[in-house]
């Protein structure tokens, strides 16, 4: 979840009740986020020189959210925390780019293997269009522990900037995002305005390690993390609406496709490197002002879920693996032990990746053709070349994208 991934530097190695003098601590934080993501979405086009990618859509997502975080130090350098992000506004808009082909599309969702399937004009989606959501994301609970903590070192005299301690702080953490909502984010309801919030019903386990070391006015840090997600049994499945899928869906959703067309969130891995520059510090009064500069890189694995074209198509789609690179500059003000503020700006870029490009099936006999059995014609197969016949691939490059995961194209539900 991007709101969790963008934690500020002060939280990377600091845990509640971390010092020997305060073995127990309780902290409550509220952070407001505004995030804008812009993407250009392309589509395969057949030309005299072959298949090329042409720009089709401009996609914009705006997310205003409030992140509530409660942390309790239950033992020396051991913290238990709860994070509950609330989406105040989660809106998406998409519009056609010059030269687009969506309005005049003739490729049938079931492919062009049968005569007459790809002759009539079949517009793809409502363009321009928009969708909106709001409500709580699934909450995250976790623990953080600092087995090595530079705060345990002898403190320098009050009011001074400390010299570099002999050790660096090391903090380990494990977080679990709980699918408590019980309501499914159904993409078929997005355009009607009846879609639920970001409750996608996935168990997410995130393990991370962070390191920081103070050198007088500088405090460089490094954070590494990895996440694995497992969709809950009630997560959304494209086969709940076979009318939006290929003509073979009615039979295959109960047969060979069963269990393959549901929500499949992406595995993730990330690295963050940065430093704080302390401009003023009074340890006796617990006052500190600093700037923070950081760079991050996050990898998203292949997935089926909620991409930039999900609300347009009304179904989850497949997404290739891709990287998100980010750069952030922030200012932190610690007025007292109980009050602090921070302001930050972040820019990022997703690497270009395909959104809908799953194969129609497998070539079992190696003849270069795939047999598609239709429900009403189970003894009369349609043979389709293993190239891109009857399919549409979409690509996107955005900056940054809160969640680009998913699966389900014209070739596969």
Short mmCIF file of C-alpha atoms in Angstrom, two decimals:
data_model
loop_
_atom_site.label_atom_id
_atom_site.label_comp_id
_atom_site.label_asym_id
_atom_site.label_seq_id
_atom_site.Cartn_x
_atom_site.Cartn_y
_atom_site.Cartn_z
CA UNK A 1 0.00 0.00 0.00
CA UNK A 2 1.54 3.28 -1.02
CA UNK A 3 0.44 5.09 2.12
CA UNK A 4 2.43 2.64 4.20
CA UNK A 5 5.36 2.65 1.78
CA UNK A 6 5.82 6.43 2.05
CA UNK A 7 6.52 6.55 5.79
CA UNK A 8 8.69 9.48 6.79
CA UNK A 9 12.29 9.05 7.85
CA UNK A 10 11.64 9.66 11.53
CA UNK A 11 9.53 6.52 11.61
CA UNK A 12 12.04 4.30 9.85
CA UNK A 13 14.20 3.39 12.86
CA UNK A 14 12.33 5.04 15.75
CA UNK A 15 9.99 2.94 17.87
CA UNK A 16 7.66 4.05 20.65
CA UNK A 17 9.22 3.87 24.11
CA UNK A 18 12.64 3.22 22.63
CA UNK A 19 14.87 4.63 25.34
CA UNK A 20 15.76 3.13 28.70
CA UNK A 21 14.25 6.15 30.47
CA UNK A 22 10.88 5.60 28.76
CA UNK A 23 10.29 1.82 28.61
CA UNK A 24 6.63 2.44 27.74
CA UNK A 25 5.29 5.01 25.34
CA UNK A 26 2.08 5.76 23.50
CA UNK A 27 1.98 7.81 20.32
CA UNK A 28 -0.91 8.89 18.10
CA UNK A 29 -0.26 10.41 14.69
CA UNK A 30 -2.49 11.78 11.94
CA UNK A 31 -1.01 12.42 8.50
CA UNK A 32 -2.75 13.94 5.51
CA UNK A 33 -1.70 12.78 2.03
CA UNK A 34 -2.43 14.23 -1.38
CA UNK A 35 -1.27 12.09 -4.27
CA UNK A 36 -1.74 12.65 -7.99
CA UNK A 37 -0.88 10.02 -10.58
CA UNK A 38 -0.85 10.68 -14.33
CA UNK A 39 -0.47 7.94 -16.94
CA UNK A 40 -0.49 7.64 -20.69
CA UNK A 41 -2.12 4.38 -21.82
CA UNK A 42 -1.33 2.85 -25.21
CA UNK A 43 -2.94 0.11 -27.28
CA UNK A 44 -1.71 -2.24 -29.98
CA UNK A 45 -2.61 -1.10 -33.50
CA UNK A 46 -2.27 -3.01 -36.74
CA UNK A 47 -0.48 -1.01 -39.44
CA UNK A 48 1.04 -1.75 -42.84
CA UNK A 49 4.45 -2.06 -41.18
CA UNK A 50 3.18 -4.36 -38.41
CA UNK A 51 1.76 -4.04 -34.91
CA UNK A 52 2.69 -0.81 -33.09
CA UNK A 53 1.67 0.83 -29.81
CA UNK A 54 -0.39 3.99 -30.15
CA UNK A 55 -1.40 6.35 -27.33
CA UNK A 56 -5.10 6.03 -26.50
CA UNK A 57 -5.93 7.43 -23.08
CA UNK A 58 -4.76 10.01 -20.56
CA UNK A 59 -5.45 8.67 -17.06
CA UNK A 60 -5.37 10.67 -13.83
CA UNK A 61 -5.90 9.44 -10.30
CA UNK A 62 -6.19 11.80 -7.32
CA UNK A 63 -6.05 10.41 -3.80
CA UNK A 64 -6.65 12.48 -0.68
CA UNK A 65 -6.22 10.36 2.42
CA UNK A 66 -5.82 10.63 6.18
CA UNK A 67 -3.47 8.12 7.78
CA UNK A 68 -4.13 7.40 11.47
CA UNK A 69 -1.30 5.65 13.33
CA UNK A 70 -1.30 4.43 16.94
CA UNK A 71 1.96 3.06 18.38
CA UNK A 72 2.54 1.60 21.84
CA UNK A 73 5.94 0.75 23.34
CA UNK A 74 5.17 -2.43 25.25
CA UNK A 75 8.79 -3.21 26.17
CA UNK A 76 12.17 -1.57 25.78
CA UNK A 77 12.64 -0.96 22.05
CA UNK A 78 9.59 -3.08 21.13
CA UNK A 79 6.61 -1.39 19.55
CA UNK A 80 3.16 -2.55 18.52
CA UNK A 81 1.38 -0.30 16.04
CA UNK A 82 -1.91 0.04 14.18
CA UNK A 83 -2.31 2.00 10.94
CA UNK A 84 -5.75 2.87 9.52
CA UNK A 85 -5.66 4.93 6.28
CA UNK A 86 -8.89 6.67 5.28
CA UNK A 87 -9.44 7.67 1.65
CA UNK A 88 -11.27 10.99 1.75
CA UNK A 89 -11.35 11.07 -2.05
CA UNK A 90 -10.12 8.52 -4.55
CA UNK A 91 -11.08 9.68 -8.02
CA UNK A 92 -10.02 8.50 -11.46
CA UNK A 93 -10.55 10.20 -14.80
CA UNK A 94 -9.65 9.11 -18.31
CA UNK A 95 -9.98 10.87 -21.66
CA UNK A 96 -9.15 10.05 -25.28
CA UNK A 97 -5.94 11.19 -26.93
CA UNK A 98 -5.77 12.35 -30.58
CA UNK A 99 -5.76 9.46 -33.01
CA UNK A 100 -7.39 7.04 -30.56
CA UNK A 101 -9.09 3.88 -31.82
CA UNK A 102 -11.38 2.95 -28.91
CA UNK A 103 -14.54 4.53 -30.33
CA UNK A 104 -14.09 2.77 -33.68
CA UNK A 105 -12.89 -0.55 -32.30
CA UNK A 106 -14.02 -3.68 -34.17
CA UNK A 107 -12.07 -6.37 -32.27
CA UNK A 108 -14.55 -8.60 -30.49
CA UNK A 109 -13.96 -9.52 -26.87
CA UNK A 110 -14.11 -13.20 -27.92
CA UNK A 111 -11.48 -12.72 -30.61
CA UNK A 112 -11.76 -12.86 -34.38
CA UNK A 113 -11.56 -16.62 -34.88
CA UNK A 114 -15.18 -17.03 -36.01
CA UNK A 115 -16.56 -15.34 -39.16
CA UNK A 116 -18.31 -12.02 -38.60
CA UNK A 117 -17.03 -11.43 -35.06
CA UNK A 118 -14.82 -8.44 -35.87
CA UNK A 119 -16.86 -6.54 -38.46
CA UNK A 120 -19.20 -4.32 -36.41
CA UNK A 121 -17.96 -1.28 -34.47
CA UNK A 122 -17.76 -2.08 -30.74
CA UNK A 123 -16.56 0.92 -28.68
CA UNK A 124 -14.36 0.05 -25.71
CA UNK A 125 -15.69 1.61 -22.53
CA UNK A 126 -17.12 5.03 -21.76
CA UNK A 127 -14.62 7.67 -22.90
CA UNK A 128 -14.27 10.21 -21.41
CA UNK A 129 -15.21 8.73 -18.06
CA UNK A 130 -14.60 8.97 -14.34
CA UNK A 131 -15.06 6.97 -11.15
CA UNK A 132 -14.91 7.75 -7.45
CA UNK A 133 -14.37 5.91 -4.18
CA UNK A 134 -13.93 6.78 -0.52
CA UNK A 135 -13.65 5.01 2.81
CA UNK A 136 -11.13 3.09 4.87
CA UNK A 137 -8.38 0.98 3.42
CA UNK A 138 -7.86 -2.33 5.19
CA UNK A 139 -5.97 -1.68 8.46
CA UNK A 140 -2.41 -2.79 9.16
CA UNK A 141 -1.09 -4.08 12.48
CA UNK A 142 2.55 -4.78 13.16
CA UNK A 143 5.55 -4.82 15.45
CA UNK A 144 8.88 -3.01 15.31
CA UNK A 145 11.95 -3.90 17.38
CA UNK A 146 15.33 -2.23 17.69
CA UNK A 147 17.89 -4.85 18.78
CA UNK A 148 20.61 -2.19 18.36
CA UNK A 149 19.78 1.38 19.33
CA UNK A 150 22.17 4.31 19.35
CA UNK A 151 19.90 6.05 21.87
CA UNK A 152 21.26 3.68 24.51
CA UNK A 153 24.69 5.24 24.13
CA UNK A 154 25.74 7.90 26.68
CA UNK A 155 23.88 11.11 25.86
CA UNK A 156 25.88 14.23 24.91
CA UNK A 157 25.46 17.42 26.93
CA UNK A 158 22.01 19.06 26.59
CA UNK A 159 21.63 21.64 23.86
CA UNK A 160 24.41 20.39 21.61
CA UNK A 161 24.53 18.50 18.36
CA UNK A 162 25.74 14.99 19.24
CA UNK A 163 28.89 13.40 17.90
CA UNK A 164 28.60 10.15 16.00
CA UNK A 165 27.75 7.27 18.38
CA UNK A 166 29.73 4.08 18.36
CA UNK A 167 26.85 2.03 16.93
CA UNK A 168 24.10 2.43 14.35
CA UNK A 169 20.42 1.88 15.04
CA UNK A 170 18.93 -1.26 13.55
CA UNK A 171 15.15 -1.77 13.52
CA UNK A 172 13.29 -4.84 12.33
CA UNK A 173 9.57 -4.94 11.59
CA UNK A 174 6.75 -7.20 10.54
CA UNK A 175 3.38 -5.86 9.38
CA UNK A 176 0.13 -7.59 8.53
CA UNK A 177 -2.66 -5.95 6.54
CA UNK A 178 -5.93 -7.49 7.68
CA UNK A 179 -8.87 -7.88 5.24
CA UNK A 180 -11.44 -6.85 7.86
CA UNK A 181 -13.78 -4.91 5.62
CA UNK A 182 -15.78 -7.80 4.24
CA UNK A 183 -16.89 -5.58 1.33
CA UNK A 184 -15.44 -6.19 -2.10
CA UNK A 185 -14.28 -3.39 -4.37
CA UNK A 186 -16.40 -4.42 -7.37
CA UNK A 187 -15.07 -2.66 -10.51
CA UNK A 188 -18.38 -3.15 -12.33
CA UNK A 189 -19.95 -0.60 -9.97
CA UNK A 190 -17.30 2.07 -10.38
CA UNK A 191 -19.04 4.07 -13.13
CA UNK A 192 -22.42 3.92 -11.40
CA UNK A 193 -20.99 5.50 -8.25
CA UNK A 194 -21.89 2.55 -6.03
CA UNK A 195 -18.38 1.11 -5.72
CA UNK A 196 -17.04 0.27 -2.28
CA UNK A 197 -13.84 1.75 -0.81
CA UNK A 198 -10.38 0.24 -1.12
CA UNK A 199 -11.29 -3.02 0.61
CA UNK A 200 -9.81 -5.60 -1.71
CA UNK A 201 -9.70 -8.49 0.76
CA UNK A 202 -6.07 -9.55 0.70
CA UNK A 203 -3.80 -10.79 3.47
CA UNK A 204 -0.54 -8.82 3.14
CA UNK A 205 2.62 -9.75 5.06
CA UNK A 206 5.47 -7.23 4.99
CA UNK A 207 8.89 -7.79 6.53
CA UNK A 208 11.38 -4.94 6.71
CA UNK A 209 14.70 -3.86 8.15
CA UNK A 210 15.95 -0.30 8.61
CA UNK A 211 19.31 1.16 9.61
CA UNK A 212 20.37 4.69 10.57
CA UNK A 213 23.45 6.32 12.08
CA UNK A 214 23.88 9.86 13.40
CA UNK A 215 26.96 11.84 12.29
CA UNK A 216 26.57 15.20 14.05
CA UNK A 217 24.13 17.05 11.74
CA UNK A 218 23.59 14.16 9.32
CA UNK A 219 21.58 10.97 9.88
CA UNK A 220 21.70 8.71 6.81
CA UNK A 221 19.36 5.74 6.70
CA UNK A 222 18.48 2.69 4.62
CA UNK A 223 15.31 0.63 4.57
CA UNK A 224 14.69 -2.69 2.83
CA UNK A 225 11.32 -4.43 2.70
CA UNK A 226 9.39 -7.17 0.96
CA UNK A 227 5.69 -8.02 0.81
CA UNK A 228 3.67 -11.07 -0.09
CA UNK A 229 -0.09 -10.85 -0.61
CA UNK A 230 -2.72 -13.57 -0.58
CA UNK A 231 -6.26 -12.86 -1.73
CA UNK A 232 -9.01 -13.82 0.71
CA UNK A 233 -11.70 -16.27 -0.32
CA UNK A 234 -14.27 -13.50 -0.79
CA UNK A 235 -12.02 -11.28 -2.94
CA UNK A 236 -13.37 -10.15 -6.29
CA UNK A 237 -13.36 -12.60 -9.20
CA UNK A 238 -13.93 -11.59 -12.83
CA UNK A 239 -16.11 -14.65 -13.33
CA UNK A 240 -18.76 -13.06 -11.13
CA UNK A 241 -19.71 -11.12 -14.27
CA UNK A 242 -19.24 -13.51 -17.20
CA UNK A 243 -21.31 -11.17 -19.40
CA UNK A 244 -18.27 -8.89 -19.55
CA UNK A 245 -15.94 -11.70 -20.63
CA UNK A 246 -15.42 -13.81 -23.74
CA UNK A 247 -18.20 -16.11 -24.95
CA UNK A 248 -16.40 -19.13 -23.51
CA UNK A 249 -16.59 -17.69 -19.98
CA UNK A 250 -19.95 -19.21 -19.06
CA UNK A 251 -18.59 -22.75 -19.32
CA UNK A 252 -14.96 -22.12 -18.41
CA UNK A 253 -15.64 -20.07 -15.29
CA UNK A 254 -17.03 -23.23 -13.73
CA UNK A 255 -14.40 -25.41 -15.37
CA UNK A 256 -10.84 -24.83 -16.48
CA UNK A 257 -10.73 -21.14 -15.45
CA UNK A 258 -12.05 -21.77 -11.93
CA UNK A 259 -9.74 -20.22 -9.37
CA UNK A 260 -7.65 -18.42 -12.03
CA UNK A 261 -9.67 -15.26 -12.70
CA UNK A 262 -9.79 -13.81 -9.18
CA UNK A 263 -7.80 -11.09 -7.49
CA UNK A 264 -4.09 -11.92 -7.49
CA UNK A 265 -2.18 -9.06 -5.81
CA UNK A 266 1.45 -8.45 -6.70
CA UNK A 267 4.48 -9.35 -4.59
CA UNK A 268 6.56 -6.27 -3.80
CA UNK A 269 10.11 -5.38 -2.80
CA UNK A 270 11.50 -1.94 -2.03
CA UNK A 271 14.65 -0.08 -1.02
CA UNK A 272 14.80 3.46 0.38
CA UNK A 273 18.02 5.42 0.86
CA UNK A 274 18.18 8.90 2.33
CA UNK A 275 19.47 11.21 5.01
CA UNK A 276 18.23 13.80 7.46
CA UNK A 277 20.03 17.11 7.84
CA UNK A 278 19.50 18.46 11.36
CA UNK A 279 19.49 22.26 11.32
CA UNK A 280 18.59 22.81 14.99
CA UNK A 281 18.36 20.56 18.02
CA UNK A 282 17.80 21.12 21.72
CA UNK A 283 17.74 17.75 23.41
CA UNK A 284 16.79 19.15 26.83
CA UNK A 285 13.57 20.66 25.43
CA UNK A 286 13.13 17.87 22.88
CA UNK A 287 13.13 20.28 19.96
CA UNK A 288 14.47 19.41 16.55
CA UNK A 289 14.19 20.81 13.03
CA UNK A 290 15.54 18.94 10.04
CA UNK A 291 15.36 18.41 6.30
CA UNK A 292 15.07 14.95 4.75
CA UNK A 293 16.07 13.89 1.24
CA UNK A 294 15.51 10.38 -0.02
CA UNK A 295 15.28 8.18 -3.10
CA UNK A 296 13.34 4.94 -3.38
CA UNK A 297 12.86 2.03 -5.75
CA UNK A 298 9.90 -0.37 -5.54
CA UNK A 299 9.36 -3.52 -7.61
CA UNK A 300 5.88 -4.88 -8.32
CA UNK A 301 5.57 -8.43 -9.56
CA UNK A 302 3.05 -9.77 -12.10
CA UNK A 303 -0.52 -9.65 -10.85
CA UNK A 304 -4.21 -9.54 -11.62
CA UNK A 305 -6.03 -6.72 -9.94
CA UNK A 306 -6.88 -3.04 -10.10
CA UNK A 307 -5.01 -1.20 -12.87
CA UNK A 308 -5.55 2.11 -14.66
CA UNK A 309 -8.02 0.46 -17.08
CA UNK A 310 -9.98 -1.55 -14.50
CA UNK A 311 -12.75 1.01 -14.04
CA UNK A 312 -12.95 1.64 -17.79
CA UNK A 313 -13.36 -2.08 -18.61
CA UNK A 314 -15.34 -2.97 -15.49
CA UNK A 315 -13.03 -5.87 -14.59
CA UNK A 316 -9.62 -6.58 -13.14
CA UNK A 317 -6.76 -6.87 -15.58
CA UNK A 318 -3.32 -8.42 -15.70
CA UNK A 319 -0.24 -6.28 -15.18
CA UNK A 320 3.38 -7.10 -15.94
CA UNK A 321 6.09 -6.54 -13.37
CA UNK A 322 7.41 -2.97 -13.22
CA UNK A 323 9.50 -0.58 -11.13
CA UNK A 324 8.53 2.65 -9.40
CA UNK A 325 11.30 5.14 -8.69
CA UNK A 326 10.66 8.03 -6.29
CA UNK A 327 12.42 11.10 -4.93
CA UNK A 328 11.26 12.96 -1.83
CA UNK A 329 12.16 16.15 0.02
CA UNK A 330 10.67 16.86 3.44
CA UNK A 331 10.91 19.23 6.40
CA UNK A 332 10.34 18.01 9.96
CA UNK A 333 9.62 20.17 12.99
CA UNK A 334 9.64 18.62 16.47
CA UNK A 335 8.29 21.39 18.74
CA UNK A 336 7.99 19.26 21.89
CA UNK A 337 7.69 15.66 22.92
CA UNK A 338 3.98 15.66 22.13
CA UNK A 339 3.79 17.88 19.08
CA UNK A 340 5.54 17.68 15.72
CA UNK A 341 4.76 18.57 12.13
CA UNK A 342 6.15 17.68 8.73
CA UNK A 343 5.69 18.79 5.15
CA UNK A 344 6.90 16.81 2.18
CA UNK A 345 6.76 16.53 -1.57
CA UNK A 346 7.31 13.42 -3.65
CA UNK A 347 7.68 12.71 -7.36
CA UNK A 348 7.96 9.32 -9.00
CA UNK A 349 7.81 7.38 -12.23
CA UNK A 350 6.52 3.90 -13.08
CA UNK A 351 8.37 2.00 -15.77
CA UNK A 352 6.26 1.23 -18.87
CA UNK A 353 4.43 -2.10 -18.59
CA UNK A 354 1.59 -4.05 -20.20
CA UNK A 355 -1.81 -4.11 -18.48
CA UNK A 356 -3.82 -6.65 -20.50
CA UNK A 357 -1.91 -9.26 -22.44
CA UNK A 358 -2.55 -12.76 -21.13
CA UNK A 359 -2.44 -15.64 -23.58
CA UNK A 360 -5.70 -17.11 -24.81
CA UNK A 361 -4.48 -20.59 -23.86
CA UNK A 362 -1.69 -23.12 -24.37
CA UNK A 363 -0.48 -24.73 -27.56
CA UNK A 364 -0.74 -28.35 -26.40
CA UNK A 365 0.36 -30.11 -29.60
CA UNK A 366 2.96 -27.63 -30.87
CA UNK A 367 1.18 -26.86 -34.15
CA UNK A 368 1.14 -23.11 -33.54
CA UNK A 369 -2.63 -23.08 -32.93
CA UNK A 370 -4.80 -22.93 -29.81
CA UNK A 371 -8.14 -24.74 -29.64
CA UNK A 372 -10.94 -22.76 -27.99
CA UNK A 373 -13.98 -24.87 -27.05
CA UNK A 374 -17.19 -22.91 -27.02
CA UNK A 375 -19.92 -23.84 -24.57
CA UNK A 376 -22.57 -24.32 -27.27
CA UNK A 377 -20.20 -26.04 -29.69
CA UNK A 378 -18.10 -28.35 -27.58
CA UNK A 379 -17.42 -30.67 -30.51
CA UNK A 380 -16.56 -27.91 -32.97
CA UNK A 381 -13.39 -26.13 -31.89
CA UNK A 382 -12.23 -22.78 -33.17
CA UNK A 383 -8.53 -22.67 -33.94
CA UNK A 384 -6.71 -19.45 -33.19
CA UNK A 385 -3.08 -18.56 -34.01
CA UNK A 386 -0.83 -18.11 -31.00
CA UNK A 387 0.11 -14.57 -32.03
CA UNK A 388 -2.15 -11.66 -31.06
CA UNK A 389 -5.32 -12.66 -32.91
CA UNK A 390 -8.42 -11.54 -31.05
CA UNK A 391 -6.50 -9.67 -28.41
CA UNK A 392 -5.77 -6.17 -27.28
CA UNK A 393 -2.76 -5.21 -25.24
CA UNK A 394 -2.53 -2.05 -23.21
CA UNK A 395 0.53 -0.38 -21.83
CA UNK A 396 0.96 2.36 -19.28
CA UNK A 397 3.66 4.63 -17.95
CA UNK A 398 2.72 6.77 -14.97
CA UNK A 399 4.11 8.93 -12.20
CA UNK A 400 3.70 7.63 -9.54
CA UNK A 401 0.98 5.00 -9.48
CA UNK A 402 -0.49 4.02 -6.05
CA UNK A 403 -1.43 0.57 -7.17
CA UNK A 404 -0.76 -0.79 -10.69
CA UNK A 405 -1.63 -4.46 -10.44
CA UNK A 406 -4.13 -6.67 -12.16
CA UNK A 407 -5.25 -9.00 -14.96
CA UNK A 408 -7.96 -9.72 -17.52
CA UNK A 409 -7.82 -8.72 -21.17
CA UNK A 410 -9.69 -9.41 -24.34
CA UNK A 411 -7.89 -12.72 -24.55
CA UNK A 412 -8.60 -14.01 -21.08
CA UNK A 413 -11.09 -12.98 -18.39
#
